[in-house]
PDB file of C-alpha atoms in Angstrom:
ATOM      1  CA  UNK Z  61     -13.513  -6.680 -79.906  1.00 44.00           C
ATOM      2  CA  UNK Z  62     -16.638  -8.677 -79.165  1.00 47.00           C
ATOM      3  CA  UNK Z  63     -18.952  -6.553 -81.329  1.00 57.00           C
ATOM      4  CA  UNK Z  64     -18.742  -3.729 -83.830  1.00 75.00           C
ATOM      5  CA  UNK Z  65     -18.586  -0.385 -82.066  1.00 90.00           C
ATOM      6  CA  UNK Z  66     -17.964   3.191 -83.096  1.00 95.00           C
ATOM      7  CA  UNK Z  67     -14.945   5.075 -81.780  1.00 97.00           C
ATOM      8  CA  UNK Z  68     -15.796   7.000 -78.610  1.00 97.00           C
ATOM      9  CA  UNK Z  69     -13.634   9.919 -79.761  1.00 96.00           C
ATOM     10  CA  UNK Z  70     -14.279  10.624 -83.437  1.00 94.00           C
ATOM     11  CA  UNK Z  71     -17.731   9.013 -83.528  1.00 94.00           C
ATOM     12  CA  UNK Z  72     -17.287   7.989 -87.162  1.00 94.00           C
ATOM     13  CA  UNK Z  73     -14.745   5.181 -87.576  1.00 95.00           C
ATOM     14  CA  UNK Z  74     -15.109   1.633 -86.344  1.00 96.00           C
ATOM     15  CA  UNK Z  75     -13.456   0.939 -82.997  1.00 96.00           C
ATOM     16  CA  UNK Z  76     -10.818  -1.753 -83.457  1.00 96.00           C
ATOM     17  CA  UNK Z  77      -8.965  -1.093 -80.182  1.00 96.00           C
ATOM     18  CA  UNK Z  78      -9.663   0.014 -76.628  1.00 96.00           C
ATOM     19  CA  UNK Z  79      -8.160   3.092 -75.000  1.00 97.00           C
ATOM     20  CA  UNK Z  80      -7.565   3.780 -71.323  1.00 97.00           C
ATOM     21  CA  UNK Z  81      -9.053   6.921 -69.774  1.00 97.00           C
ATOM     22  CA  UNK Z  82      -6.978   8.567 -68.437  1.00 97.00           C
ATOM     23  CA  UNK Z  83      -3.847   7.043 -70.073  1.00 96.00           C
ATOM     24  CA  UNK Z  84      -2.872   3.992 -68.036  1.00 94.00           C
ATOM     25  CA  UNK Z  85       0.773   5.093 -68.112  1.00 91.00           C
ATOM     26  CA  UNK Z  86       0.085   7.675 -65.369  1.00 94.00           C
ATOM     27  CA  UNK Z  87      -0.604   4.806 -62.955  1.00 94.00           C
ATOM     28  CA  UNK Z  88       2.432   2.890 -61.647  1.00 89.00           C
ATOM     29  CA  UNK Z  89       2.375  -0.903 -61.582  1.00 87.00           C
ATOM     30  CA  UNK Z  90       0.564  -2.785 -60.205  1.00 89.00           C
ATOM     31  CA  UNK Z  91      -2.072  -0.716 -61.952  1.00 92.00           C
ATOM     32  CA  UNK Z  92      -5.523  -0.092 -60.396  1.00 93.00           C
ATOM     33  CA  UNK Z  93      -8.218  -2.714 -60.828  1.00 94.00           C
ATOM     34  CA  UNK Z  94     -10.751  -0.092 -61.915  1.00 96.00           C
ATOM     35  CA  UNK Z  95      -9.043   1.321 -65.015  1.00 97.00           C
ATOM     36  CA  UNK Z  96     -11.572   2.868 -67.432  1.00 98.00           C
ATOM     37  CA  UNK Z  97     -11.509   1.777 -71.082  1.00 97.00           C
ATOM     38  CA  UNK Z  98     -13.495   2.974 -74.092  1.00 97.00           C
ATOM     39  CA  UNK Z  99     -13.707   1.715 -77.690  1.00 97.00           C
ATOM     40  CA  UNK Z 100     -11.376   3.594 -80.047  1.00 97.00           C
ATOM     41  CA  UNK Z 101     -10.369   3.430 -83.682  1.00 96.00           C
ATOM     42  CA  UNK Z 102      -6.723   2.776 -84.496  1.00 95.00           C
ATOM     43  CA  UNK Z 103      -6.147   6.340 -85.681  1.00 95.00           C
ATOM     44  CA  UNK Z 104      -7.499   8.079 -82.566  1.00 95.00           C
ATOM     45  CA  UNK Z 105      -5.677   5.637 -80.295  1.00 94.00           C
ATOM     46  CA  UNK Z 106      -2.361   5.674 -82.111  1.00 92.00           C
ATOM     47  CA  UNK Z 107      -2.070   9.401 -82.830  1.00 91.00           C
ATOM     48  CA  UNK Z 108      -2.256  10.228 -79.116  1.00 90.00           C
ATOM     49  CA  UNK Z 109       0.826   8.203 -78.099  1.00 91.00           C
ATOM     50  CA  UNK Z 110       3.312  11.099 -78.150  1.00 89.00           C
ATOM     51  CA  UNK Z 111       0.923  13.360 -76.210  1.00 93.00           C
ATOM     52  CA  UNK Z 112       0.377  10.613 -73.639  1.00 92.00           C
ATOM     53  CA  UNK Z 113       4.128  10.277 -73.029  1.00 89.00           C
ATOM     54  CA  UNK Z 114       4.513  14.012 -72.457  1.00 89.00           C
ATOM     55  CA  UNK Z 115       1.462  13.990 -70.206  1.00 92.00           C
ATOM     56  CA  UNK Z 116       2.964  11.147 -68.137  1.00 90.00           C
ATOM     57  CA  UNK Z 117       6.189  13.122 -67.668  1.00 88.00           C
ATOM     58  CA  UNK Z 118       4.278  16.225 -66.586  1.00 89.00           C
ATOM     59  CA  UNK Z 119       2.066  14.324 -64.141  1.00 91.00           C
ATOM     60  CA  UNK Z 120       5.109  12.509 -62.708  1.00 88.00           C
ATOM     61  CA  UNK Z 121       6.948  15.776 -62.107  1.00 84.00           C
ATOM     62  CA  UNK Z 122       3.861  17.482 -60.702  1.00 86.00           C
ATOM     63  CA  UNK Z 123       3.018  14.594 -58.371  1.00 86.00           C
ATOM     64  CA  UNK Z 124       6.563  14.562 -56.969  1.00 81.00           C
ATOM     65  CA  UNK Z 125       7.920  11.539 -55.120  1.00 79.00           C
ATOM     66  CA  UNK Z 126       6.981  12.168 -51.498  1.00 80.00           C
ATOM     67  CA  UNK Z 127       4.618   9.195 -51.176  1.00 85.00           C
ATOM     68  CA  UNK Z 128       5.139   5.518 -52.095  1.00 84.00           C
ATOM     69  CA  UNK Z 129       2.628   5.812 -54.932  1.00 85.00           C
ATOM     70  CA  UNK Z 130       4.116   8.953 -56.477  1.00 85.00           C
ATOM     71  CA  UNK Z 131       7.632   7.584 -55.965  1.00 85.00           C
ATOM     72  CA  UNK Z 132       6.630   4.485 -57.955  1.00 86.00           C
ATOM     73  CA  UNK Z 133       5.253   6.746 -60.693  1.00 85.00           C
ATOM     74  CA  UNK Z 134       8.509   8.723 -60.704  1.00 82.00           C
ATOM     75  CA  UNK Z 135      10.599   5.572 -61.074  1.00 82.00           C
ATOM     76  CA  UNK Z 136       8.344   3.749 -63.533  1.00 79.00           C
ATOM     77  CA  UNK Z 137       7.004   6.721 -65.504  1.00 74.00           C
ATOM     78  CA  UNK Z 138       9.302   9.716 -65.517  1.00 76.00           C
ATOM     79  CA  UNK Z 139      12.794   8.231 -65.474  1.00 76.00           C
ATOM     80  CA  UNK Z 140      12.302   5.447 -68.077  1.00 79.00           C
ATOM     81  CA  UNK Z 141      10.391   7.758 -70.413  1.00 79.00           C
ATOM     82  CA  UNK Z 142      13.079  10.444 -70.423  1.00 77.00           C
ATOM     83  CA  UNK Z 143      15.800   7.825 -70.680  1.00 80.00           C
ATOM     84  CA  UNK Z 144      14.361   6.202 -73.808  1.00 81.00           C
ATOM     85  CA  UNK Z 145      12.734   9.198 -75.513  1.00 78.00           C
ATOM     86  CA  UNK Z 146      15.587  11.482 -76.513  1.00 78.00           C
ATOM     87  CA  UNK Z 147      13.324  13.985 -78.290  1.00 79.00           C
ATOM     88  CA  UNK Z 148      11.105  14.415 -75.246  1.00 76.00           C
ATOM     89  CA  UNK Z 149      14.101  14.558 -72.904  1.00 75.00           C
ATOM     90  CA  UNK Z 150      15.747  17.321 -74.949  1.00 78.00           C
ATOM     91  CA  UNK Z 151      12.493  19.262 -75.200  1.00 76.00           C
ATOM     92  CA  UNK Z 152      11.825  18.959 -71.477  1.00 74.00           C
ATOM     93  CA  UNK Z 153      15.305  20.001 -70.395  1.00 72.00           C
ATOM     94  CA  UNK Z 154      15.476  22.890 -72.869  1.00 76.00           C
ATOM     95  CA  UNK Z 155      12.320  24.409 -71.379  1.00 75.00           C
ATOM     96  CA  UNK Z 156      13.452  24.156 -67.756  1.00 75.00           C
ATOM     97  CA  UNK Z 157      14.311  27.359 -65.926  1.00 77.00           C
ATOM     98  CA  UNK Z 158      14.889  28.665 -62.410  1.00 78.00           C
ATOM     99  CA  UNK Z 159      11.937  30.343 -60.707  1.00 75.00           C
ATOM    100  CA  UNK Z 160      11.405  32.146 -57.417  1.00 79.00           C
ATOM    101  CA  UNK Z 161       9.326  30.277 -54.852  1.00 73.00           C
ATOM    102  CA  UNK Z 162       7.219  32.376 -52.499  1.00 78.00           C
ATOM    103  CA  UNK Z 163       4.523  31.744 -49.940  1.00 76.00           C
ATOM    104  CA  UNK Z 164       0.972  33.043 -50.604  1.00 73.00           C
ATOM    105  CA  UNK Z 165       1.955  35.986 -48.411  1.00 80.00           C
ATOM    106  CA  UNK Z 166       4.944  36.820 -50.603  1.00 82.00           C
ATOM    107  CA  UNK Z 167       7.769  35.472 -48.429  1.00 84.00           C
ATOM    108  CA  UNK Z 168      10.703  34.363 -50.577  1.00 79.00           C
ATOM    109  CA  UNK Z 169      11.604  30.694 -49.996  1.00 78.00           C
ATOM    110  CA  UNK Z 170      14.327  30.262 -52.592  1.00 80.00           C
ATOM    111  CA  UNK Z 171      14.671  29.204 -56.217  1.00 80.00           C
ATOM    112  CA  UNK Z 172      13.731  25.913 -57.825  1.00 73.00           C
ATOM    113  CA  UNK Z 173      14.026  24.403 -61.282  1.00 69.00           C
ATOM    114  CA  UNK Z 174      10.686  24.468 -63.118  1.00 71.00           C
ATOM    115  CA  UNK Z 175       9.486  23.061 -66.440  1.00 71.00           C
ATOM    116  CA  UNK Z 176       6.759  25.126 -68.168  1.00 71.00           C
ATOM    117  CA  UNK Z 177       3.763  23.201 -69.413  1.00 71.00           C
ATOM    118  CA  UNK Z 178       3.357  22.779 -73.183  1.00 80.00           C
ATOM    119  CA  UNK Z 179      -0.288  23.724 -73.510  1.00 84.00           C
ATOM    120  CA  UNK Z 180      -1.279  22.128 -76.825  1.00 90.00           C
ATOM    121  CA  UNK Z 181      -0.386  18.457 -76.189  1.00 91.00           C
ATOM    122  CA  UNK Z 182      -1.523  18.752 -72.586  1.00 93.00           C
ATOM    123  CA  UNK Z 183      -4.948  20.064 -73.555  1.00 95.00           C
ATOM    124  CA  UNK Z 184      -5.344  17.438 -76.264  1.00 96.00           C
ATOM    125  CA  UNK Z 185      -4.953  14.733 -73.625  1.00 97.00           C
ATOM    126  CA  UNK Z 186      -7.334  16.479 -71.232  1.00 97.00           C
ATOM    127  CA  UNK Z 187      -9.999  16.903 -73.907  1.00 97.00           C
ATOM    128  CA  UNK Z 188      -9.664  13.235 -74.808  1.00 97.00           C
ATOM    129  CA  UNK Z 189     -10.103  12.296 -71.148  1.00 98.00           C
ATOM    130  CA  UNK Z 190     -13.304  14.344 -70.970  1.00 98.00           C
ATOM    131  CA  UNK Z 191     -14.630  12.698 -74.149  1.00 97.00           C
ATOM    132  CA  UNK Z 192     -13.726   9.244 -72.885  1.00 98.00           C
ATOM    133  CA  UNK Z 193     -15.260   9.721 -69.458  1.00 98.00           C
ATOM    134  CA  UNK Z 194     -18.418  11.163 -71.013  1.00 97.00           C
ATOM    135  CA  UNK Z 195     -18.780   8.021 -73.115  1.00 97.00           C
ATOM    136  CA  UNK Z 196     -17.954   5.778 -70.149  1.00 97.00           C
ATOM    137  CA  UNK Z 197     -20.556   7.288 -67.821  1.00 97.00           C
ATOM    138  CA  UNK Z 198     -23.348   8.223 -70.206  1.00 96.00           C
ATOM    139  CA  UNK Z 199     -22.921   5.666 -72.986  1.00 95.00           C
ATOM    140  CA  UNK Z 200     -23.024   8.387 -75.634  1.00 95.00           C
ATOM    141  CA  UNK Z 201     -20.469   9.973 -77.956  1.00 96.00           C
ATOM    142  CA  UNK Z 202     -19.801  13.700 -77.708  1.00 95.00           C
ATOM    143  CA  UNK Z 203     -21.152  15.079 -80.972  1.00 93.00           C
ATOM    144  CA  UNK Z 204     -18.915  16.811 -83.519  1.00 89.00           C
ATOM    145  CA  UNK Z 205     -20.702  20.144 -83.042  1.00 91.00           C
ATOM    146  CA  UNK Z 206     -20.268  20.057 -79.266  1.00 94.00           C
ATOM    147  CA  UNK Z 207     -17.365  22.093 -77.877  1.00 94.00           C
ATOM    148  CA  UNK Z 208     -15.019  20.145 -75.593  1.00 96.00           C
ATOM    149  CA  UNK Z 209     -12.501  22.024 -73.474  1.00 95.00           C
ATOM    150  CA  UNK Z 210     -10.427  21.414 -70.348  1.00 95.00           C
ATOM    151  CA  UNK Z 211      -8.029  23.735 -68.556  1.00 94.00           C
ATOM    152  CA  UNK Z 212      -5.605  23.387 -65.638  1.00 93.00           C
ATOM    153  CA  UNK Z 213      -6.574  25.558 -62.675  1.00 91.00           C
ATOM    154  CA  UNK Z 214      -4.809  26.742 -59.541  1.00 86.00           C
ATOM    155  CA  UNK Z 215      -8.098  26.661 -57.669  1.00 86.00           C
ATOM    156  CA  UNK Z 216     -11.685  25.743 -58.440  1.00 86.00           C
ATOM    157  CA  UNK Z 217     -13.662  28.544 -60.187  1.00 81.00           C
ATOM    158  CA  UNK Z 218     -16.635  29.867 -58.254  1.00 81.00           C
ATOM    159  CA  UNK Z 219     -19.117  28.621 -60.858  1.00 75.00           C
ATOM    160  CA  UNK Z 220     -17.834  25.082 -60.332  1.00 76.00           C
ATOM    161  CA  UNK Z 221     -17.443  25.272 -56.559  1.00 78.00           C
ATOM    162  CA  UNK Z 222     -21.054  26.364 -56.178  1.00 79.00           C
ATOM    163  CA  UNK Z 223     -22.453  22.946 -56.942  1.00 78.00           C
ATOM    164  CA  UNK Z 224     -19.381  20.678 -56.648  1.00 85.00           C
ATOM    165  CA  UNK Z 225     -20.753  18.744 -53.639  1.00 84.00           C
ATOM    166  CA  UNK Z 226     -23.781  17.703 -55.701  1.00 84.00           C
ATOM    167  CA  UNK Z 227     -21.770  16.269 -58.585  1.00 92.00           C
ATOM    168  CA  UNK Z 228     -21.011  12.559 -58.781  1.00 95.00           C
ATOM    169  CA  UNK Z 229     -17.673  11.610 -57.222  1.00 96.00           C
ATOM    170  CA  UNK Z 230     -15.545   8.888 -58.825  1.00 97.00           C
ATOM    171  CA  UNK Z 231     -11.926   7.773 -58.913  1.00 97.00           C
ATOM    172  CA  UNK Z 232      -9.432   5.537 -60.666  1.00 97.00           C
ATOM    173  CA  UNK Z 233      -6.742   4.140 -58.424  1.00 95.00           C
ATOM    174  CA  UNK Z 234      -7.892   5.913 -55.272  1.00 93.00           C
ATOM    175  CA  UNK Z 235      -6.336   9.369 -54.988  1.00 93.00           C
ATOM    176  CA  UNK Z 236      -4.244   8.868 -58.141  1.00 95.00           C
ATOM    177  CA  UNK Z 237      -7.172  10.240 -60.147  1.00 97.00           C
ATOM    178  CA  UNK Z 238     -10.270  11.730 -58.537  1.00 97.00           C
ATOM    179  CA  UNK Z 239     -13.023  13.402 -60.526  1.00 97.00           C
ATOM    180  CA  UNK Z 240     -16.541  14.766 -60.323  1.00 96.00           C
ATOM    181  CA  UNK Z 241     -19.050  15.156 -63.132  1.00 95.00           C
ATOM    182  CA  UNK Z 242     -22.568  16.188 -64.027  1.00 93.00           C
ATOM    183  CA  UNK Z 243     -24.576  16.980 -67.154  1.00 91.00           C
ATOM    184  CA  UNK Z 244     -27.638  18.998 -68.124  1.00 87.00           C
ATOM    185  CA  UNK Z 245     -30.980  17.208 -68.009  1.00 84.00           C
ATOM    186  CA  UNK Z 246     -32.518  19.311 -70.802  1.00 85.00           C
ATOM    187  CA  UNK Z 247     -29.401  19.174 -72.997  1.00 88.00           C
ATOM    188  CA  UNK Z 248     -27.375  15.987 -72.346  1.00 91.00           C
ATOM    189  CA  UNK Z 249     -24.458  17.132 -74.510  1.00 93.00           C
ATOM    190  CA  UNK Z 250     -23.706  19.838 -71.925  1.00 93.00           C
ATOM    191  CA  UNK Z 251     -21.605  18.526 -69.051  1.00 94.00           C
ATOM    192  CA  UNK Z 252     -19.084  19.696 -66.448  1.00 93.00           C
ATOM    193  CA  UNK Z 253     -15.988  17.863 -65.191  1.00 95.00           C
ATOM    194  CA  UNK Z 254     -13.513  18.434 -62.367  1.00 96.00           C
ATOM    195  CA  UNK Z 255     -10.385  16.274 -62.662  1.00 97.00           C
ATOM    196  CA  UNK Z 256      -7.742  15.941 -59.948  1.00 96.00           C
ATOM    197  CA  UNK Z 257      -4.507  14.063 -60.608  1.00 97.00           C
ATOM    198  CA  UNK Z 258      -2.573  12.870 -57.540  1.00 94.00           C
ATOM    199  CA  UNK Z 259      -4.171  15.716 -55.568  1.00 93.00           C
ATOM    200  CA  UNK Z 260      -1.666  18.042 -57.263  1.00 91.00           C
ATOM    201  CA  UNK Z 261      -3.008  18.877 -60.713  1.00 93.00           C
ATOM    202  CA  UNK Z 262      -6.534  20.340 -60.891  1.00 95.00           C
ATOM    203  CA  UNK Z 263      -8.404  20.548 -64.196  1.00 96.00           C
ATOM    204  CA  UNK Z 264     -11.863  21.921 -65.018  1.00 94.00           C
ATOM    205  CA  UNK Z 265     -13.532  20.821 -68.234  1.00 94.00           C
ATOM    206  CA  UNK Z 266     -16.831  20.924 -70.046  1.00 93.00           C
ATOM    207  CA  UNK Z 267     -18.717  19.760 -73.077  1.00 95.00           C
ATOM    208  CA  UNK Z 268     -21.007  22.444 -74.394  1.00 93.00           C
ATOM    209  CA  UNK Z 269     -23.474  22.883 -77.221  1.00 89.00           C
ATOM    210  CA  UNK Z 270     -23.250  26.053 -79.268  1.00 74.00           C
ATOM    211  CA  UNK Z 271     -26.145  27.796 -77.511  1.00 64.00           C
ATOM    212  CA  UNK Z 272     -25.687  29.150 -74.016  1.00 51.00           C
ATOM    213  CA  UNK Z 273     -28.634  28.543 -71.801  1.00 47.00           C
ATOM    214  CA  UNK Z 274     -29.513  27.726 -68.197  1.00 48.00           C
ATOM    215  CA  UNK Z 275     -29.855  24.009 -67.579  1.00 50.00           C
ATOM    216  CA  UNK Z 276     -30.709  21.661 -64.763  1.00 52.00           C
ATOM    217  CA  UNK Z 277     -27.661  19.478 -64.248  1.00 51.00           C
ATOM    218  CA  UNK Z 278     -28.359  15.801 -63.669  1.00 52.00           C
ATOM    219  CA  UNK Z 279     -25.451  14.251 -61.797  1.00 49.00           C
ATOM    220  CA  UNK Z 280     -26.488  10.781 -63.025  1.00 45.00           C
ATOM    221  CA  UNK Z 281     -27.660   9.843 -59.558  1.00 37.00           C
ATOM    222  CA  UNK Z 282     -31.271   9.027 -58.759  1.00 28.00           C
ATOM    223  CA  UNK Z 283     -31.834  10.921 -55.468  1.00 28.00           C
ATOM    224  CA  UNK Z 284     -33.471  14.303 -56.015  1.00 27.00           C
ATOM    225  CA  UNK Z 285     -30.906  15.816 -53.665  1.00 28.00           C
ATOM    226  CA  UNK Z 286     -28.249  15.219 -56.312  1.00 28.00           C
ATOM    227  CA  UNK Z 287     -29.820  17.645 -58.795  1.00 31.00           C
ATOM    228  CA  UNK Z 288     -28.811  21.282 -58.970  1.00 32.00           C
ATOM    229  CA  UNK Z 289     -29.370  24.236 -61.243  1.00 32.00           C
ATOM    230  CA  UNK Z 290     -26.426  26.019 -62.807  1.00 33.00           C
ATOM    231  CA  UNK Z 291     -25.290  27.902 -65.893  1.00 32.00           C
ATOM    232  CA  UNK Z 292     -23.080  26.500 -68.617  1.00 33.00           C
ATOM    233  CA  UNK Z 293     -20.455  29.091 -69.502  1.00 29.00           C
ATOM    234  CA  UNK Z 294     -17.808  29.112 -72.199  1.00 27.00           C
TER     235      UNK Z 294
END
């Protein structure tokens, strides 16, 4: 690397590599021109490899293969990964089960094969994405004492939806990864994130200091119209 930097994730070790946020493997080739990278130490970068592979499989399955982009991801991400990673293939297939599919009104549509999400590796990747994007946009490392969390959601919680239009909108690879973000003006370590993968997988995340308080969220944009008041909740 051109200069000595500290790892964007642990904030303690020297960054000797760069890491892609989110993992570049969820984007089929040719990959987007606007991939996000952050400085990372070898340990933080290397220890996430297995989680990244499982995350790629999940995103590939969730995205489906109905569009050219998701079909490319299916062929370049899902199939090769399961073909070459026997452990992951066995784990994925062993967790699959048949589930009933119903409309929101309760009408039975049939049964499909589903693969339950393994929460721990999935959340580790999501938390790393939040940390990486925080560093990328604000040029600061999330402090050790700051809580970082991210959770898949079926729909946007009301506390997020209230001020979503005022948060900064960004993307990597067009609709492959769309996200919004904002942080508190009085307490910059407090931030909110809405992540959307292939318009199929919605995630809400936050970084939060130990104290709960009401903050003014600065969406990192200069117009006064892009400033809203909201509460940080755990």
